mmCIF file of C-alpha atoms and ligand atoms in Angstrom:
data_model
loop_
_atom_site.group_PDB
_atom_site.id
_atom_site.type_symbol
_atom_site.label_atom_id
_atom_site.label_comp_id
_atom_site.label_asym_id
_atom_site.label_seq_id
_atom_site.Cartn_x
_atom_site.Cartn_y
_atom_site.Cartn_z
ATOM 1 C CA MET A 1 107.142 58.211 193.171
ATOM 2 C CA GLN A 2 104.709 55.902 191.403
ATOM 3 C CA VAL A 3 101.546 55.365 193.452
ATOM 4 C CA VAL A 4 99.287 52.343 192.994
ATOM 5 C CA ASP A 5 96.192 52.607 195.141
ATOM 6 C CA LEU A 6 94.636 49.209 195.813
ATOM 7 C CA ARG A 7 93.036 50.103 199.158
ATOM 8 C CA SER A 8 89.539 49.990 197.706
ATOM 9 C CA ASP A 9 87.456 50.594 194.598
ATOM 10 C CA THR A 10 85.971 53.554 196.497
ATOM 11 C CA ILE A 11 89.055 55.566 195.479
ATOM 12 C CA THR A 12 88.034 55.744 191.794
ATOM 13 C CA LYS A 13 87.772 59.241 190.356
ATOM 14 C CA PRO A 14 84.902 60.371 188.103
ATOM 15 C CA THR A 15 85.475 59.996 184.355
ATOM 16 C CA PRO A 16 85.713 62.999 181.963
ATOM 17 C CA LYS A 17 82.208 62.107 180.708
ATOM 18 C CA MET A 18 80.919 62.245 184.290
ATOM 19 C CA ARG A 19 82.484 65.687 184.805
ATOM 20 C CA GLU A 20 80.886 66.873 181.573
ATOM 21 C CA VAL A 21 77.353 65.689 182.385
ATOM 22 C CA MET A 22 77.670 66.985 185.947
ATOM 23 C CA ALA A 23 78.419 70.467 184.649
ATOM 24 C CA LYS A 24 75.393 70.410 182.353
ATOM 25 C CA ALA A 25 72.918 68.534 184.573
ATOM 26 C CA GLU A 26 69.360 69.789 184.724
ATOM 27 C CA VAL A 27 68.448 70.178 188.389
ATOM 28 C CA GLY A 28 65.561 71.008 190.728
ATOM 29 C CA ASP A 29 64.704 70.552 194.403
ATOM 30 C CA ASP A 30 64.744 66.806 194.928
ATOM 31 C CA VAL A 31 63.029 67.060 198.328
ATOM 32 C CA TYR A 32 60.006 68.251 196.311
ATOM 33 C CA GLY A 33 60.653 65.427 193.825
ATOM 34 C CA GLU A 34 61.528 68.072 191.212
ATOM 35 C CA ASP A 35 65.054 67.156 190.175
ATOM 36 C CA PRO A 36 64.659 65.637 186.700
ATOM 37 C CA THR A 37 68.141 64.089 186.726
ATOM 38 C CA VAL A 38 67.634 62.396 190.102
ATOM 39 C CA ASN A 39 64.245 61.149 188.911
ATOM 40 C CA ARG A 40 65.834 59.738 185.762
ATOM 41 C CA LEU A 41 68.563 57.995 187.781
ATOM 42 C CA GLU A 42 66.030 56.492 190.206
ATOM 43 C CA GLU A 43 63.866 55.188 187.345
ATOM 44 C CA LEU A 44 66.854 53.726 185.529
ATOM 45 C CA ALA A 45 68.212 52.113 188.712
ATOM 46 C CA ALA A 46 64.841 50.546 189.596
ATOM 47 C CA GLU A 47 64.583 49.192 186.059
ATOM 48 C CA ILE A 48 68.066 47.662 186.135
ATOM 49 C CA VAL A 49 67.464 45.728 189.368
ATOM 50 C CA GLY A 50 63.841 44.907 188.504
ATOM 51 C CA LYS A 51 62.241 46.618 191.509
ATOM 52 C CA GLU A 52 59.213 48.959 191.515
ATOM 53 C CA ALA A 53 61.063 52.011 192.802
ATOM 54 C CA ALA A 54 64.462 53.323 193.835
ATOM 55 C CA LEU A 55 65.920 56.050 196.020
ATOM 56 C CA PHE A 56 69.199 57.938 195.485
ATOM 57 C CA VAL A 57 71.125 58.137 198.773
ATOM 58 C CA PRO A 58 74.457 59.774 199.662
ATOM 59 C CA SER A 59 76.284 56.552 200.580
ATOM 60 C CA GLY A 60 76.041 52.795 200.808
ATOM 61 C CA THR A 61 76.043 53.039 204.576
ATOM 62 C CA MET A 62 73.054 55.383 204.563
ATOM 63 C CA GLY A 63 71.255 53.122 202.062
ATOM 64 C CA ASN A 64 71.717 50.100 204.323
ATOM 65 C CA GLN A 65 70.738 52.005 207.460
ATOM 66 C CA ILE A 66 67.591 53.413 205.808
ATOM 67 C CA ALA A 67 66.689 49.872 204.717
ATOM 68 C CA LEU A 68 67.046 48.617 208.306
ATOM 69 C CA MET A 69 65.006 51.486 209.658
ATOM 70 C CA THR A 70 62.264 51.066 207.063
ATOM 71 C CA HIS A 71 61.919 47.288 207.384
ATOM 72 C CA THR A 72 62.021 47.065 211.204
ATOM 73 C CA LYS A 73 60.587 48.605 214.354
ATOM 74 C CA PRO A 74 62.567 49.405 217.525
ATOM 75 C CA GLY A 75 63.226 46.311 219.611
ATOM 76 C CA ASP A 76 63.248 43.907 216.667
ATOM 77 C CA GLU A 77 66.034 41.428 216.140
ATOM 78 C CA ILE A 78 67.744 41.257 212.759
ATOM 79 C CA ILE A 79 69.658 38.273 211.425
ATOM 80 C CA LEU A 80 72.903 39.071 209.629
ATOM 81 C CA GLY A 81 76.413 37.767 209.078
ATOM 82 C CA GLN A 82 79.047 38.374 211.723
ATOM 83 C CA GLU A 83 81.375 39.524 208.920
ATOM 84 C CA SER A 84 78.755 41.607 207.101
ATOM 85 C CA HIS A 85 79.457 45.258 206.352
ATOM 86 C CA ILE A 86 76.271 46.283 208.185
ATOM 87 C CA PHE A 87 77.458 44.576 211.354
ATOM 88 C CA TYR A 88 81.205 45.030 211.050
ATOM 89 C CA TYR A 89 81.749 48.419 209.429
ATOM 90 C CA GLU A 90 78.721 50.666 210.031
ATOM 91 C CA VAL A 91 79.685 52.101 213.424
ATOM 92 C CA GLY A 92 76.947 50.220 215.270
ATOM 93 C CA GLY A 93 74.333 52.214 213.356
ATOM 94 C CA LEU A 94 71.780 49.416 213.545
ATOM 95 C CA ALA A 95 71.547 49.849 217.334
ATOM 96 C CA ARG A 96 71.723 53.628 217.346
ATOM 97 C CA ILE A 97 69.545 54.495 214.370
ATOM 98 C CA SER A 98 67.004 51.676 214.200
ATOM 99 C CA ASN A 99 67.167 50.474 217.812
ATOM 100 C CA VAL A 100 67.353 46.855 216.719
ATOM 101 C CA GLN A 101 69.543 44.089 218.091
ATOM 102 C CA ALA A 102 71.800 41.953 215.951
ATOM 103 C CA ARG A 103 71.688 38.163 215.855
ATOM 104 C CA THR A 104 74.792 37.195 213.941
ATOM 105 C CA LEU A 105 75.446 33.998 212.032
ATOM 106 C CA ASP A 106 78.679 32.604 210.617
ATOM 107 C CA ASP A 107 79.091 34.029 207.109
ATOM 108 C CA SER A 108 82.831 33.444 206.740
ATOM 109 C CA SER A 109 82.087 31.676 203.446
ATOM 110 C CA GLY A 110 80.022 34.703 202.311
ATOM 111 C CA ILE A 111 76.550 33.548 203.342
ATOM 112 C CA PHE A 112 74.951 31.512 206.127
ATOM 113 C CA SER A 113 72.830 28.429 205.509
ATOM 114 C CA PRO A 114 69.029 28.437 205.168
ATOM 115 C CA GLU A 115 68.952 25.876 208.017
ATOM 116 C CA ALA A 116 70.780 28.313 210.299
ATOM 117 C CA VAL A 117 68.266 31.032 209.392
ATOM 118 C CA LYS A 118 65.333 28.737 210.079
ATOM 119 C CA ALA A 119 66.763 27.842 213.479
ATOM 120 C CA THR A 120 67.341 31.514 214.313
ATOM 121 C CA ILE A 121 64.005 33.104 213.364
ATOM 122 C CA ARG A 122 62.076 33.735 216.597
ATOM 123 C CA ASP A 123 58.812 31.992 217.493
ATOM 124 C CA GLU A 124 56.095 33.822 219.329
ATOM 125 C CA ASN A 125 57.142 33.780 223.009
ATOM 126 C CA ILE A 126 56.622 36.390 225.727
ATOM 127 C CA HIS A 127 60.399 36.528 226.274
ATOM 128 C CA TYR A 128 61.477 36.987 222.686
ATOM 129 C CA PRO A 129 61.989 39.946 220.371
ATOM 130 C CA GLU A 130 60.476 39.626 216.907
ATOM 131 C CA THR A 131 62.706 38.803 213.944
ATOM 132 C CA GLY A 132 62.322 41.916 211.797
ATOM 133 C CA LEU A 133 64.798 41.431 208.954
ATOM 134 C CA ILE A 134 67.446 39.213 207.389
ATOM 135 C CA CYS A 135 70.437 40.873 205.705
ATOM 136 C CA LEU A 136 72.649 39.368 203.008
ATOM 137 C CA GLU A 137 75.682 40.775 201.167
ATOM 138 C CA ASN A 138 76.838 40.240 197.552
ATOM 139 C CA THR A 139 79.690 40.391 196.750
ATOM 140 C CA HIS A 140 80.764 39.685 200.299
ATOM 141 C CA ASN A 141 83.449 42.148 201.324
ATOM 142 C CA ARG A 142 85.014 40.381 204.317
ATOM 143 C CA GLY A 143 84.499 37.061 202.562
ATOM 144 C CA GLY A 144 87.194 38.363 200.168
ATOM 145 C CA GLY A 145 84.892 39.768 197.480
ATOM 146 C CA VAL A 146 83.239 36.423 196.871
ATOM 147 C CA ALA A 147 80.126 36.363 194.655
ATOM 148 C CA ILE A 148 77.177 34.510 196.204
ATOM 149 C CA VAL A 149 75.235 32.348 193.758
ATOM 150 C CA LYS A 150 71.528 33.015 193.229
ATOM 151 C CA GLU A 151 70.526 29.562 194.508
ATOM 152 C CA ARG A 152 72.005 30.277 197.966
ATOM 153 C CA ILE A 153 70.301 33.665 198.160
ATOM 154 C CA ASP A 154 66.983 32.206 197.040
ATOM 155 C CA GLN A 155 67.170 29.399 199.640
ATOM 156 C CA VAL A 156 67.483 31.971 202.434
ATOM 157 C CA CYS A 157 64.699 34.072 200.875
ATOM 158 C CA SER A 158 62.427 31.081 200.729
ATOM 159 C CA VAL A 159 62.841 30.449 204.495
ATOM 160 C CA ALA A 160 62.310 34.161 205.130
ATOM 161 C CA GLN A 161 59.121 34.145 203.045
ATOM 162 C CA GLU A 162 57.823 31.138 204.983
ATOM 163 C CA TYR A 163 58.023 33.256 208.165
ATOM 164 C CA SER A 164 57.065 36.573 206.496
ATOM 165 C CA VAL A 165 60.414 38.157 207.354
ATOM 166 C CA PRO A 166 61.778 40.597 204.729
ATOM 167 C CA VAL A 167 65.273 40.236 203.240
ATOM 168 C CA HIS A 168 67.593 43.158 202.506
ATOM 169 C CA LEU A 169 70.619 42.670 200.265
ATOM 170 C CA ASP A 170 73.703 44.838 200.677
ATOM 171 C CA GLY A 171 74.702 44.726 197.041
ATOM 172 C CA ALA A 172 77.348 47.447 197.220
ATOM 173 C CA ARG A 173 79.191 45.472 194.486
ATOM 174 C CA ILE A 174 76.219 43.633 192.964
ATOM 175 C CA PHE A 175 77.423 44.264 189.390
ATOM 176 C CA ASN A 176 80.735 42.565 190.182
ATOM 177 C CA ALA A 177 78.736 39.600 191.491
ATOM 178 C CA ALA A 178 76.481 39.461 188.425
ATOM 179 C CA LEU A 179 79.503 39.611 186.106
ATOM 180 C CA GLU A 180 81.326 36.829 187.948
ATOM 181 C CA LEU A 181 78.205 34.636 188.018
ATOM 182 C CA GLU A 182 77.280 35.475 184.422
ATOM 183 C CA ILE A 183 73.729 36.309 185.399
ATOM 184 C CA ASP A 184 71.500 39.329 184.816
ATOM 185 C CA VAL A 185 71.557 41.459 187.951
ATOM 186 C CA LYS A 186 67.732 41.575 187.893
ATOM 187 C CA LYS A 187 67.577 37.785 188.201
ATOM 188 C CA LEU A 188 70.228 37.705 190.900
ATOM 189 C CA VAL A 189 68.202 39.988 193.194
ATOM 190 C CA GLU A 190 64.677 38.961 192.208
ATOM 191 C CA GLU A 191 63.832 37.260 195.527
ATOM 192 C CA VAL A 192 65.096 39.927 197.934
ATOM 193 C CA ASP A 193 62.724 42.631 199.172
ATOM 194 C CA SER A 194 65.254 45.446 198.987
ATOM 195 C CA VAL A 195 68.690 45.930 197.521
ATOM 196 C CA MET A 196 71.292 48.632 198.025
ATOM 197 C CA PHE A 197 74.055 49.119 195.481
ATOM 198 C CA CYS A 198 76.838 51.678 195.133
ATOM 199 C CA LEU A 199 77.508 53.975 192.195
ATOM 200 C CA SER A 200 80.636 55.333 193.831
ATOM 201 C CA LYS A 201 82.790 52.213 194.069
ATOM 202 C CA ALA A 202 83.950 50.359 190.962
ATOM 203 C CA LEU A 203 81.433 52.304 188.853
ATOM 204 C CA ALA A 204 83.427 55.467 189.595
ATOM 205 C CA ALA A 205 80.687 58.009 190.362
ATOM 206 C CA PRO A 206 82.012 60.535 192.880
ATOM 207 C CA VAL A 207 79.135 60.072 195.354
ATOM 208 C CA GLY A 208 75.988 58.055 195.798
ATOM 209 C CA SER A 209 74.211 54.756 196.165
ATOM 210 C CA ILE A 210 70.783 53.388 195.346
ATOM 211 C CA LEU A 211 68.208 51.678 197.542
ATOM 212 C CA ALA A 212 65.535 49.791 195.573
ATOM 213 C CA GLY A 213 62.401 47.889 196.538
ATOM 214 C CA SER A 214 58.618 48.059 196.349
ATOM 215 C CA LYS A 215 56.921 51.418 195.846
ATOM 216 C CA ASP A 216 55.538 51.468 199.404
ATOM 217 C CA PHE A 217 58.915 50.585 200.849
ATOM 218 C CA ILE A 218 60.666 53.340 198.890
ATOM 219 C CA ASP A 219 58.006 55.928 199.841
ATOM 220 C CA GLN A 220 58.717 55.184 203.499
ATOM 221 C CA ALA A 221 62.473 55.019 202.886
ATOM 222 C CA ARG A 222 62.311 58.482 201.277
ATOM 223 C CA LYS A 223 60.805 59.845 204.458
ATOM 224 C CA ASN A 224 63.468 58.128 206.577
ATOM 225 C CA ARG A 225 66.192 59.518 204.304
ATOM 226 C CA LYS A 226 64.791 63.005 204.989
ATOM 227 C CA MET A 227 64.835 62.338 208.728
ATOM 228 C CA LEU A 228 68.500 61.326 208.568
ATOM 229 C CA GLY A 229 69.382 64.501 206.683
ATOM 230 C CA GLY A 230 69.792 62.802 203.326
ATOM 231 C CA GLY A 231 67.371 65.019 201.373
ATOM 232 C CA MET A 232 69.873 66.492 198.939
ATOM 233 C CA ARG A 233 68.062 69.297 197.023
ATOM 234 C CA GLN A 234 69.780 69.944 193.631
ATOM 235 C CA ALA A 235 71.334 66.485 193.685
ATOM 236 C CA GLY A 236 71.030 66.138 189.908
ATOM 237 C CA VAL A 237 74.616 67.367 189.729
ATOM 238 C CA ILE A 238 75.798 64.105 191.275
ATOM 239 C CA ALA A 239 72.958 61.927 189.976
ATOM 240 C CA ALA A 240 74.143 62.778 186.440
ATOM 241 C CA ALA A 241 77.417 60.969 187.176
ATOM 242 C CA GLY A 242 75.389 58.060 188.592
ATOM 243 C CA ILE A 243 73.586 57.687 185.258
ATOM 244 C CA VAL A 244 76.925 57.491 183.438
ATOM 245 C CA ALA A 245 78.064 54.940 186.049
ATOM 246 C CA LEU A 246 75.112 52.688 185.200
ATOM 247 C CA GLU A 247 75.172 53.225 181.460
ATOM 248 C CA GLU A 248 78.905 53.153 180.752
ATOM 249 C CA MET A 249 80.853 51.684 183.644
ATOM 250 C CA VAL A 250 79.238 48.304 184.312
ATOM 251 C CA HIS A 251 80.592 46.583 181.210
ATOM 252 C CA ARG A 252 84.205 47.488 182.051
ATOM 253 C CA LEU A 253 84.209 45.716 185.445
ATOM 254 C CA GLU A 254 85.613 42.731 183.595
ATOM 255 C CA GLU A 255 88.917 44.625 183.345
ATOM 256 C CA ASP A 256 89.068 44.933 187.151
ATOM 257 C CA HIS A 257 88.445 41.198 187.554
ATOM 258 C CA LYS A 258 91.213 40.416 185.047
ATOM 259 C CA LEU A 259 93.617 42.698 186.901
ATOM 260 C CA ALA A 260 92.823 40.882 190.159
ATOM 261 C CA GLU A 261 93.699 37.591 188.424
ATOM 262 C CA GLN A 262 96.916 39.135 187.082
ATOM 263 C CA LEU A 263 97.900 40.364 190.544
ATOM 264 C CA ALA A 264 97.099 37.044 192.214
ATOM 265 C CA GLN A 265 99.083 35.172 189.581
ATOM 266 C CA GLY A 266 102.043 37.536 189.965
ATOM 267 C CA ILE A 267 102.080 37.010 193.728
ATOM 268 C CA ALA A 268 101.719 33.241 193.416
ATOM 269 C CA GLU A 269 104.538 33.042 190.846
ATOM 270 C CA SER A 270 106.893 35.178 192.909
ATOM 271 C CA LYS A 271 107.204 32.221 195.331
ATOM 272 C CA LEU A 272 108.314 34.586 198.044
ATOM 273 C CA ASP A 273 108.697 33.174 201.492
ATOM 274 C CA GLY A 274 105.947 34.396 203.782
ATOM 275 C CA ILE A 275 103.561 35.975 201.249
ATOM 276 C CA GLY A 276 100.916 34.123 199.316
ATOM 277 C CA VAL A 277 97.405 34.440 197.950
ATOM 278 C CA GLU A 278 94.601 33.604 200.352
ATOM 279 C CA ALA A 279 91.808 34.318 197.851
ATOM 280 C CA VAL A 280 91.053 35.960 194.536
ATOM 281 C CA ASN A 281 87.435 36.782 193.770
ATOM 282 C CA THR A 282 85.879 39.412 191.495
ATOM 283 C CA ASN A 283 88.055 42.550 191.993
ATOM 284 C CA PHE A 284 89.524 41.467 195.361
ATOM 285 C CA VAL A 285 92.854 39.813 196.092
ATOM 286 C CA ILE A 286 93.494 38.761 199.687
ATOM 287 C CA LEU A 287 97.177 38.325 200.491
ATOM 288 C CA LYS A 288 98.192 35.854 203.175
ATOM 289 C CA VAL A 289 101.161 36.906 205.266
ATOM 290 C CA ASP A 290 103.127 34.452 207.363
ATOM 291 C CA ASN A 291 103.628 36.416 210.565
ATOM 292 C CA GLU A 292 106.698 34.308 211.408
ATOM 293 C CA VAL A 293 108.342 36.010 208.427
ATOM 294 C CA TYR A 294 106.652 39.456 208.316
ATOM 295 C CA GLU A 295 104.418 41.470 210.620
ATOM 296 C CA THR A 296 101.341 42.359 208.547
ATOM 297 C CA GLU A 297 101.460 46.079 209.414
ATOM 298 C CA GLU A 298 105.208 46.263 208.759
ATOM 299 C CA LEU A 299 104.755 44.663 205.370
ATOM 300 C CA LEU A 300 101.967 47.126 204.543
ATOM 301 C CA ALA A 301 104.261 49.980 205.536
ATOM 302 C CA LYS A 302 107.036 48.589 203.293
ATOM 303 C CA PHE A 303 104.650 48.449 200.335
ATOM 304 C CA ASN A 304 103.518 51.952 201.173
ATOM 305 C CA ASP A 305 107.130 53.184 201.097
ATOM 306 C CA HIS A 306 107.161 52.046 197.462
ATOM 307 C CA GLY A 307 103.854 53.793 196.713
ATOM 308 C CA VAL A 308 101.742 50.624 196.873
ATOM 309 C CA LYS A 309 98.694 51.144 199.046
ATOM 310 C CA MET A 310 96.683 48.217 200.386
ATOM 311 C CA THR A 311 94.454 47.587 203.414
ATOM 312 C CA TYR A 312 94.975 45.641 206.636
ATOM 313 C CA PHE A 313 92.326 42.911 206.598
ATOM 314 C CA GLY A 314 92.983 41.071 209.864
ATOM 315 C CA PRO A 315 95.955 39.219 211.342
ATOM 316 C CA GLY A 316 98.073 37.906 208.473
ATOM 317 C CA LEU A 317 95.714 39.287 205.845
ATOM 318 C CA ILE A 318 96.002 42.201 203.399
ATOM 319 C CA ARG A 319 93.301 43.315 200.970
ATOM 320 C CA ALA A 320 94.001 44.643 197.470
ATOM 321 C CA VAL A 321 91.076 45.828 195.352
ATOM 322 C CA THR A 322 91.587 46.440 191.651
ATOM 323 C CA ASN A 323 89.690 49.314 190.102
ATOM 324 C CA LYS A 324 89.431 51.502 187.016
ATOM 325 C CA ASP A 325 92.252 53.797 188.171
ATOM 326 C CA VAL A 326 94.779 50.935 188.214
ATOM 327 C CA THR A 327 96.479 49.670 185.040
ATOM 328 C CA SER A 328 98.033 46.355 184.071
ATOM 329 C CA ASN A 329 101.525 47.969 184.147
ATOM 330 C CA GLU A 330 100.847 49.162 187.678
ATOM 331 C CA VAL A 331 99.918 45.645 188.737
ATOM 332 C CA ASP A 332 103.279 44.501 187.284
ATOM 333 C CA TYR A 333 104.946 47.228 189.345
ATOM 334 C CA VAL A 334 103.272 45.882 192.520
ATOM 335 C CA VAL A 335 104.646 42.413 191.745
ATOM 336 C CA ASP A 336 108.109 43.932 191.127
ATOM 337 C CA VAL A 337 107.962 45.670 194.510
ATOM 338 C CA LEU A 338 106.976 42.373 196.110
ATOM 339 C CA ASN A 339 109.911 40.607 194.497
ATOM 340 C CA LYS A 340 112.308 43.283 195.781
ATOM 341 C CA LEU A 341 111.190 42.996 199.407
HETATM 342 N N1 TLP B 1 83.108 49.370 201.969
HETATM 343 C C1 TLP B 1 84.360 50.080 202.130
HETATM 344 C C2 TLP B 1 84.677 50.254 203.624
HETATM 345 O O1 TLP B 1 83.573 50.773 204.280
HETATM 346 C C3 TLP B 1 85.081 49.011 204.307
HETATM 347 C C4 TLP B 1 85.439 49.346 201.379
HETATM 348 O O2 TLP B 1 86.500 49.958 201.161
HETATM 349 O O3 TLP B 1 85.243 48.181 200.994
HETATM 350 N N2 TLP B 1 78.453 47.636 201.871
HETATM 351 C C5 TLP B 1 79.605 47.059 201.504
HETATM 352 C C6 TLP B 1 79.633 45.614 201.210
HETATM 353 C C7 TLP B 1 80.771 47.832 201.402
HETATM 354 O O4 TLP B 1 81.905 47.236 201.064
HETATM 355 C C8 TLP B 1 80.703 49.209 201.681
HETATM 356 C C9 TLP B 1 81.943 50.066 201.662
HETATM 357 C C10 TLP B 1 79.473 49.766 202.042
HETATM 358 C C11 TLP B 1 78.357 48.952 202.142
HETATM 359 C C12 TLP B 1 79.320 51.217 202.429
HETATM 360 O O5 TLP B 1 79.418 52.090 201.353
HETATM 361 P P1 TLP B 1 79.793 53.634 201.592
HETATM 362 O O6 TLP B 1 81.280 53.699 201.729
HETATM 363 O O7 TLP B 1 79.302 54.305 200.346
HETATM 364 O O8 TLP B 1 79.088 54.102 202.808
#
């Protein structure tokens, strides 16, 4: 049976070039700072996002959690979106690892307003925790992959700077955002203090993410990574694929965005009762299901029976994420399946 996997861009497999460089990678003990391939990846990554230094981490989740831990102290309050990955999908790590409490704001549109941030930052008061960090996300996953424009990010950063509160950006898909906004990624993230981005999603590396920021911040983050068990020794084997991800896979993201458009158009044109397009942004398509006509889970199971894999995204919502391992013909097949339902 034909299988079209649209659950996420995390499912992408490494390219032949990645496999080749992985086999030949020069390695050393990265905990001693002696892995030349990891060092090269970290330098390249810092350069690309315009930050002083960068750290190679096993996953986006660990990158975000190290950022929280490094920016805050136990008992702090952090401001973040109620739909943000850090709040919604990281197993409550902020409370367990960094011992901080979450103050959530409405980010259903992808980002909260600078006014809301200003009203939420704590004054000095014997009863209050201190505001230790503000977190943003771009593209915004639960916002349906929406790219947040630089102006909105900078407005929040400017309030944060006024109160000397650092800003961390979960930029798991920052290159998708930069492509959509037609802006250099360096410019897009210039006002945030730290940024995490993933090599292992649409960029197709098998493992790994990057945390970037000032040199002092990254020195401390490196120590926190070690504490969490993320010191990876001869990690050059995977870092080599990360270098290919940055050098060769960013420019092709456009194909994923086009496929998302193709899928959304196919669904819209099918004019099927009960299924429509809620949103199409970057490489995400959010399908809207009328639960009077179909149960969301039942519909997902029906697609699955035809080899089409997608993700439950809330009541009446299904997420499809295009990626390098999906072709235009496969998107046509998904639309055919939809028309047969
Ligand atoms: N997102 C995954 C799932 O965890 C939901 C997905 O399939 O979309 N930040 C953002 C914005 C993310 O979307 C993700 C992964 C992460 C961080 C975490 O990255 P990993 O999976 O490498 O820990």
